[in-house]
Coordinates of N, CA and C in Angstrom, one line a residue:
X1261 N 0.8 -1.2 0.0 CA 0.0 0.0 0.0 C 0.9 1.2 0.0
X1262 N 0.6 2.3 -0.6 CA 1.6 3.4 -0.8 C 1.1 4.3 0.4
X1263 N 2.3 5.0 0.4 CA 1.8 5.9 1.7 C 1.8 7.2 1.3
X1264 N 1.6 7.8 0.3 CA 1.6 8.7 -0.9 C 0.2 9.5 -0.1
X1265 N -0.5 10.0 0.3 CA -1.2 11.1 1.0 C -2.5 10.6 -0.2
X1266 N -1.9 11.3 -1.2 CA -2.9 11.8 -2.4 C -3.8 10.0 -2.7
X1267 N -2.3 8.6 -2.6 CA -3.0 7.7 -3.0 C -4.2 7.3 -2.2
X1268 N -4.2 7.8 -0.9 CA -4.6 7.5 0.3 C -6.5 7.9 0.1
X1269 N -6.0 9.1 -0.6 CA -7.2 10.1 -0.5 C -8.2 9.7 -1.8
X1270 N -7.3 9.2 -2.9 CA -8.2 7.9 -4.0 C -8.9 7.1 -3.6
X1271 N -7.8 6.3 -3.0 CA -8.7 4.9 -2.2 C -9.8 5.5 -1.3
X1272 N -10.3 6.4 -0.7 CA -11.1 6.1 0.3 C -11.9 7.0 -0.8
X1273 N -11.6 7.9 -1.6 CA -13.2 8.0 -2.6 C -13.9 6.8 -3.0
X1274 N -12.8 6.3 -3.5 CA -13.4 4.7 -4.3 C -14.1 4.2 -3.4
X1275 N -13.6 3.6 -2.4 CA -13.9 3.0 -1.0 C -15.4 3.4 -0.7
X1276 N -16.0 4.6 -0.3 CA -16.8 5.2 0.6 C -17.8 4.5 -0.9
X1277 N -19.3 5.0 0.2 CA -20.4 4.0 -0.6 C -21.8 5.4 -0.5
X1278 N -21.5 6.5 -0.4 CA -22.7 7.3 -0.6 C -22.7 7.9 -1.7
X1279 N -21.4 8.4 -2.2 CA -21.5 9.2 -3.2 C -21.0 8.5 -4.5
X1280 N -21.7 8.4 -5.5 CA -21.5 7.9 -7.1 C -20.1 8.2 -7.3
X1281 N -19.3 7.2 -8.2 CA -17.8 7.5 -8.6 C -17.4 6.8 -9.7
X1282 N -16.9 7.5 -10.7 CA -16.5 7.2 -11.7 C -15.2 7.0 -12.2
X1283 N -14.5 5.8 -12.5 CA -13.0 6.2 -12.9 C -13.1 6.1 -14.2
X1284 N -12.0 6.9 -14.9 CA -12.1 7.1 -16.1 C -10.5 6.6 -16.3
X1285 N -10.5 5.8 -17.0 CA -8.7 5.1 -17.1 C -8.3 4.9 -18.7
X1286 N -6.9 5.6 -18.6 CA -6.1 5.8 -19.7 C -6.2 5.2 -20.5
X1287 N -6.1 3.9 -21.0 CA -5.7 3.2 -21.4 C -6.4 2.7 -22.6
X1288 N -5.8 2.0 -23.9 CA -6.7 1.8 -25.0 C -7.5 0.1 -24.9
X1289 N -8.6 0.7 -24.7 CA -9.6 -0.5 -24.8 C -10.2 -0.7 -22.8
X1290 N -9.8 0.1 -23.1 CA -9.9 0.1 -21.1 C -11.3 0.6 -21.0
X1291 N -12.1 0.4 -20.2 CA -13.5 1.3 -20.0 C -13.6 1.6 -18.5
X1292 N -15.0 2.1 -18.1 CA -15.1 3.2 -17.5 C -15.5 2.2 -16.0
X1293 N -15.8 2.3 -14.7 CA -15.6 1.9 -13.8 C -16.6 2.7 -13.1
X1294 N -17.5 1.9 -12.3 CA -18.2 2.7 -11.5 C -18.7 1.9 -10.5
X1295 N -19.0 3.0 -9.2 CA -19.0 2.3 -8.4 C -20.6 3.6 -7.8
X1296 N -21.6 2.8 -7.2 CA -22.7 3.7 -6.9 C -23.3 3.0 -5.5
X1297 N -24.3 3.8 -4.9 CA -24.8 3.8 -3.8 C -25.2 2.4 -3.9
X1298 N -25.9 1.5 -3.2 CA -26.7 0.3 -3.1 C -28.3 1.0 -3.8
X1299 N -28.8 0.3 -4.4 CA -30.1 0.2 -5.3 C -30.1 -0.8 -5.9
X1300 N -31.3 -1.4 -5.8 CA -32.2 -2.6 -6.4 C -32.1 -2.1 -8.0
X1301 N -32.3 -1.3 -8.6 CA -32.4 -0.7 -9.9 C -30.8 -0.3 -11.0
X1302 N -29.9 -0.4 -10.0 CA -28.6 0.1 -10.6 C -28.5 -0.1 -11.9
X1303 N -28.9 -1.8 -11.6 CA -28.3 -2.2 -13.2 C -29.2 -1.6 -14.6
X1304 N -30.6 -1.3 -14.4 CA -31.7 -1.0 -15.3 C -31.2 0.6 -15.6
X1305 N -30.8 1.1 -13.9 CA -30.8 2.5 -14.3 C -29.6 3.1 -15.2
X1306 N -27.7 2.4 -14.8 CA -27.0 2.6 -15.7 C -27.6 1.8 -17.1
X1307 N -27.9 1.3 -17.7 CA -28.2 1.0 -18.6 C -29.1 1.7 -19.9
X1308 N -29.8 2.2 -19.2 CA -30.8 3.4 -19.6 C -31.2 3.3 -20.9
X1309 N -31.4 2.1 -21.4 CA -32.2 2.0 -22.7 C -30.9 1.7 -23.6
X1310 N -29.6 1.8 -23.3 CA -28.3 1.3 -24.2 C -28.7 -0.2 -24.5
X1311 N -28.1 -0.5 -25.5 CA -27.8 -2.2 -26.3 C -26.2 -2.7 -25.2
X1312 N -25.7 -2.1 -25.3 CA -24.3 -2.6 -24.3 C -24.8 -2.6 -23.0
X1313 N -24.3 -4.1 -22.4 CA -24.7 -4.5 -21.0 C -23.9 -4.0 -19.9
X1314 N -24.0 -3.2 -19.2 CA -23.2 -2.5 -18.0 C -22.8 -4.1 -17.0
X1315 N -21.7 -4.5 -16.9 CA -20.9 -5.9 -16.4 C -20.7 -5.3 -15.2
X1316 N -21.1 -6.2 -14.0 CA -20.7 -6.0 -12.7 C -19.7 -7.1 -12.1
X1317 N -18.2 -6.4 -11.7 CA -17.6 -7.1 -11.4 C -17.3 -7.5 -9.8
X1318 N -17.8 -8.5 -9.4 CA -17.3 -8.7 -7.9 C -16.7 -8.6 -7.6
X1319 N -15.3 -8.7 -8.1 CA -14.0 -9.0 -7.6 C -13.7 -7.3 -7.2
X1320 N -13.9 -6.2 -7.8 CA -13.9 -5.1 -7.7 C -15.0 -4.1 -7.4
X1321 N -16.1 -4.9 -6.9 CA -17.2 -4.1 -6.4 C -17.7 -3.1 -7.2
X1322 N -17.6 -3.1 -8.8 CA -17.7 -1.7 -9.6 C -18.5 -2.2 -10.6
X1323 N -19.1 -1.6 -11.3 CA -19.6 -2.1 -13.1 C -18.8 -1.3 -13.7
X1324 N -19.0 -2.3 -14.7 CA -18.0 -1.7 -15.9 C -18.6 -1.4 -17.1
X1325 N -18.4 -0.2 -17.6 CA -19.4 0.3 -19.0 C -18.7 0.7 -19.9
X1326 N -18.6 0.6 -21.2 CA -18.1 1.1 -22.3 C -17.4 3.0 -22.2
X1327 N -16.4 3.5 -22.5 CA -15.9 4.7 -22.3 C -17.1 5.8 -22.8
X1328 N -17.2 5.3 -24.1 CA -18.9 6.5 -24.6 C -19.6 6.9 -23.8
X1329 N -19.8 6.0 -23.0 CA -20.9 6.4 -22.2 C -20.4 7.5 -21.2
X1330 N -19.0 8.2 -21.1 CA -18.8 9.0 -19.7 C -19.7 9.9 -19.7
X1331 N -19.7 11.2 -20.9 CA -20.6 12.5 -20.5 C -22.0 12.3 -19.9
X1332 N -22.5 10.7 -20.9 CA -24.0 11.0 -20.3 C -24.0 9.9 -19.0
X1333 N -23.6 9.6 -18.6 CA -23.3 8.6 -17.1 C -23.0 10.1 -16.0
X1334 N -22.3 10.9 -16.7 CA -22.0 12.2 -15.9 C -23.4 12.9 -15.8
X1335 N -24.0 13.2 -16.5 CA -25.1 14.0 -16.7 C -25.9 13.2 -15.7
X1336 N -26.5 11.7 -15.8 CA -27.5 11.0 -15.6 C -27.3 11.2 -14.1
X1337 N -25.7 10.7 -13.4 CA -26.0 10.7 -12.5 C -25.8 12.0 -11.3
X1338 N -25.6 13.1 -12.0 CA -25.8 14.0 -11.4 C -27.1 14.6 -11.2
X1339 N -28.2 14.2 -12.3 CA -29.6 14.5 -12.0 C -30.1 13.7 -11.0
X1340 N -29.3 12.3 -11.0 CA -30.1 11.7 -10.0 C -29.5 11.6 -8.2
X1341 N -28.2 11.9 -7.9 CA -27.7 12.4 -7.3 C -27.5 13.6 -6.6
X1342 N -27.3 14.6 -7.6 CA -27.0 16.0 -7.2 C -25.5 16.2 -7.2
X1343 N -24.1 14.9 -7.3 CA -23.2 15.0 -6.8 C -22.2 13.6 -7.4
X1344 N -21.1 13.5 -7.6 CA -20.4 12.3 -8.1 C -18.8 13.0 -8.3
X1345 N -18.4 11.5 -8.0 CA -16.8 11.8 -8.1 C -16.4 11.9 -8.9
X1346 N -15.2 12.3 -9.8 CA -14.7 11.0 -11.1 C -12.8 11.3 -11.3
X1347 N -12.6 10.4 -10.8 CA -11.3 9.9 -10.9 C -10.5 9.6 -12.3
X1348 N -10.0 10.5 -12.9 CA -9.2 10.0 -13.9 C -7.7 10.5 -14.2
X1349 N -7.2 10.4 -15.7 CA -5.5 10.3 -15.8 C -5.8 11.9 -15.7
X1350 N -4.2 12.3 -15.8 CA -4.4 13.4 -15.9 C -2.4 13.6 -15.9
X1351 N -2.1 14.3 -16.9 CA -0.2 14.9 -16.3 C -0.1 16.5 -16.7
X1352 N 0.7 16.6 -15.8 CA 1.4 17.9 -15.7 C 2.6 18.5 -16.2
X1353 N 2.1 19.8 -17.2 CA 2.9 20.1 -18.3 C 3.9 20.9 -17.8
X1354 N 5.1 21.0 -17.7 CA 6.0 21.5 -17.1 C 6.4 22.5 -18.4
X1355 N 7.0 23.6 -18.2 CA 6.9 25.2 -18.8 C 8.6 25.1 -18.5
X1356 N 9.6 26.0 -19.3 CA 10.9 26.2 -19.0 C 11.1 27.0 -20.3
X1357 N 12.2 27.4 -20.7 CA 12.9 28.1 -22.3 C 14.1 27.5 -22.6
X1358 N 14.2 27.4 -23.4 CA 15.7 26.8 -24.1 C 17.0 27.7 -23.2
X1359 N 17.0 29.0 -23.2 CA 17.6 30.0 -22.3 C 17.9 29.5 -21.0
X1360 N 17.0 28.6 -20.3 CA 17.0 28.6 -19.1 C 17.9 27.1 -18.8
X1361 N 17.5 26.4 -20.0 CA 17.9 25.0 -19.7 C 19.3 24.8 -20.3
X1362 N 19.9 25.7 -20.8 CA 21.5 26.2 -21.4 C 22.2 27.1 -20.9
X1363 N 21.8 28.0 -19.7 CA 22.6 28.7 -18.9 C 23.2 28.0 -18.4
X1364 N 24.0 29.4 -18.5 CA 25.7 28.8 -17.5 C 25.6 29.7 -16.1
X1365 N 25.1 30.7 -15.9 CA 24.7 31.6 -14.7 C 23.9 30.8 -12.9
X1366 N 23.4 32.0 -12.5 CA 22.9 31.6 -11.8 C 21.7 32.0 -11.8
X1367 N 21.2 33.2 -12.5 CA 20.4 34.1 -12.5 C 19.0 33.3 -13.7
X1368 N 17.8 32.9 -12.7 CA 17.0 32.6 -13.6 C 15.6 33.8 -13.0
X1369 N 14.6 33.5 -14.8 CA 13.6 34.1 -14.7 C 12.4 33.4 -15.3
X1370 N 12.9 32.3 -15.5 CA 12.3 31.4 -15.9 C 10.5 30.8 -14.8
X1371 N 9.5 30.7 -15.7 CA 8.9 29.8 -14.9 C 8.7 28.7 -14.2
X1372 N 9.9 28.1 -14.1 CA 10.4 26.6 -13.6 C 11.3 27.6 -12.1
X1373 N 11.2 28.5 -12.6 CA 12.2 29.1 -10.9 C 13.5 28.5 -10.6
X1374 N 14.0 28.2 -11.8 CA 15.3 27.4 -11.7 C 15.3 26.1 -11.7
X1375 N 14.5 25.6 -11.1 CA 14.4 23.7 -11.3 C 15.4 23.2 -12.6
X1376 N 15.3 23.7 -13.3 CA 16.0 23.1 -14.5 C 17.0 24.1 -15.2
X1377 N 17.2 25.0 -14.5 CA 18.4 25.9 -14.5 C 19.8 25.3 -15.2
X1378 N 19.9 25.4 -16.2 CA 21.3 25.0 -16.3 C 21.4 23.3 -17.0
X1379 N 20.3 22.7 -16.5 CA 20.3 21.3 -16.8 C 20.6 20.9 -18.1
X1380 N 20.7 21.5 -19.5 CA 20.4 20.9 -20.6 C 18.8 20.4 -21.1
X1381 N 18.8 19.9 -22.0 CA 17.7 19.4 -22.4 C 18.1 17.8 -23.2
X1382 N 17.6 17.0 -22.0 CA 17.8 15.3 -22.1 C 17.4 14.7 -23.4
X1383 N 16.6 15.6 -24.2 CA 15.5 14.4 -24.9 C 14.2 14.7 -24.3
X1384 N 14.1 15.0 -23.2 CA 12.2 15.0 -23.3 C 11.4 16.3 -22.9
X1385 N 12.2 17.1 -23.2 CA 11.7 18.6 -23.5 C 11.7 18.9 -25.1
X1386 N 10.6 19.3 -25.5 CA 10.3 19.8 -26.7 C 10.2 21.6 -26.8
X1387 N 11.2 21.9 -27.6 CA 11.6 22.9 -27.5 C 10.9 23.7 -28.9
X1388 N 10.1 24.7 -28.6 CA 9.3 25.4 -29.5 C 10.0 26.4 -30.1
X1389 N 10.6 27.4 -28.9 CA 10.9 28.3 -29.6 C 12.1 28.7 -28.3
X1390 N 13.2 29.6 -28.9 CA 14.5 30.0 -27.9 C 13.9 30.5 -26.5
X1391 N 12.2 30.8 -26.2 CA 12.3 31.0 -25.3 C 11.1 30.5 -24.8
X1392 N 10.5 29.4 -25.6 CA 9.8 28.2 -24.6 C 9.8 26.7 -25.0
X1393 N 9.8 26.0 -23.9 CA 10.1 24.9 -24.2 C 9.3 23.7 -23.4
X1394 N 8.3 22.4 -23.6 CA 7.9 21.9 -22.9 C 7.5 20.6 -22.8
X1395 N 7.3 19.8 -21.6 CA 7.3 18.7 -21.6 C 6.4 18.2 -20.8
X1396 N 5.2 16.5 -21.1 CA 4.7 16.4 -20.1 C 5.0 15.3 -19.2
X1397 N 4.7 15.4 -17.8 CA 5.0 14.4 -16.5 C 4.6 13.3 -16.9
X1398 N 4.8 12.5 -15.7 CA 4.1 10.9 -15.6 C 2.8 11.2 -15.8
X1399 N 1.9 10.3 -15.9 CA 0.2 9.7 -15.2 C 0.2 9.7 -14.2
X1400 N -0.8 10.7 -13.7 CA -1.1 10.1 -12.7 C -2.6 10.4 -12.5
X1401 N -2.9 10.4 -11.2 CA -4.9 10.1 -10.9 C -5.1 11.2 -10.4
X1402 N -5.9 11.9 -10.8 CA -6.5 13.4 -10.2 C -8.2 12.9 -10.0
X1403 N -8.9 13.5 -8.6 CA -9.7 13.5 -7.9 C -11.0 14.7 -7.9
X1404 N -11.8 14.7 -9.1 CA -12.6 15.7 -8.8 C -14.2 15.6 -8.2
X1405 N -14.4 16.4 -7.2 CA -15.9 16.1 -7.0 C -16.8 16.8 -7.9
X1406 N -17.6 16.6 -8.7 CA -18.7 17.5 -9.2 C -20.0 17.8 -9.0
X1407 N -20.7 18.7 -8.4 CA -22.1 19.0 -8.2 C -23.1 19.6 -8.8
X1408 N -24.5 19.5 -9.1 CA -25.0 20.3 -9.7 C -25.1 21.7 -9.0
X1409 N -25.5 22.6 -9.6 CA -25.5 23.8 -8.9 C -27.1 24.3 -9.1

């Protein structure tokens, strides 16, 4: 188990059993993951008149539905909620300039605030123009709640 704060704060969205949660995962051929209150009707109600069968997996306590279906699974069960989580990928695009990453000084003004001062550029900075240049992070899982208003 990681002791990562953030993974901490995943698992017990997933975990918890009042509020609707949706994971949305990267991957090609991968589908959508959901996990909802206890109701007799779940299976009729994600279904909602679709030809594709929403699959409930024991082993993971979730059904699993086709990716298409996100916006309106978003919609549906916010009408019928008021509220739902949805857990997906998400990485962060780190900002720097060719200037910054080929100084020889000390003196940065860079939006990286020096983190990469001086470093060169490895290969996984894509460099646009002499005075921006950028690259994106790992995967990781970002946590949003959404509500109706």
């Amino acid at each position: 188990m990681s002791s990562d704060p953030a993974d901490l704060s995943l698992k017990s969205v997933w975990n918890q059993t009042r509020t609707p949660v949706v994971l949305r995962r990267g991957g090609k051929g991968q589908r959508l993951r959901i996990r909802l209150p206890f109701a007799e009707d779940n299976r009729r109600w994600l279904q909602a008149g679709k030809r594709t069968a929403a699959v409930w997996l024991p082993e993971h306590r979730c059904w699993e539905v086709p990716k298409a279906w996100f916006n309106g699974f978003v919609e549906q069960a916010l009408h019928r909620y008021g509220f739902l989580y949805v857990i997906q990928p998400y990485r962060e695009q780190e900002k720097c300039a060719t200037a910054c990453l080929n100084a020889t000084g000390h003196e940065c003004q860079c939006s990286c605030m020096g983190a990469n001062h001086g470093a060169g550029n490895d290969g996984s900075w894509f460099e646009v123009s002499e005075t921006f240049a950028t690259r994106w992070g790992e995967q990781h899982l970002a946590c949003r709640l959404m509500v109706t208003k």
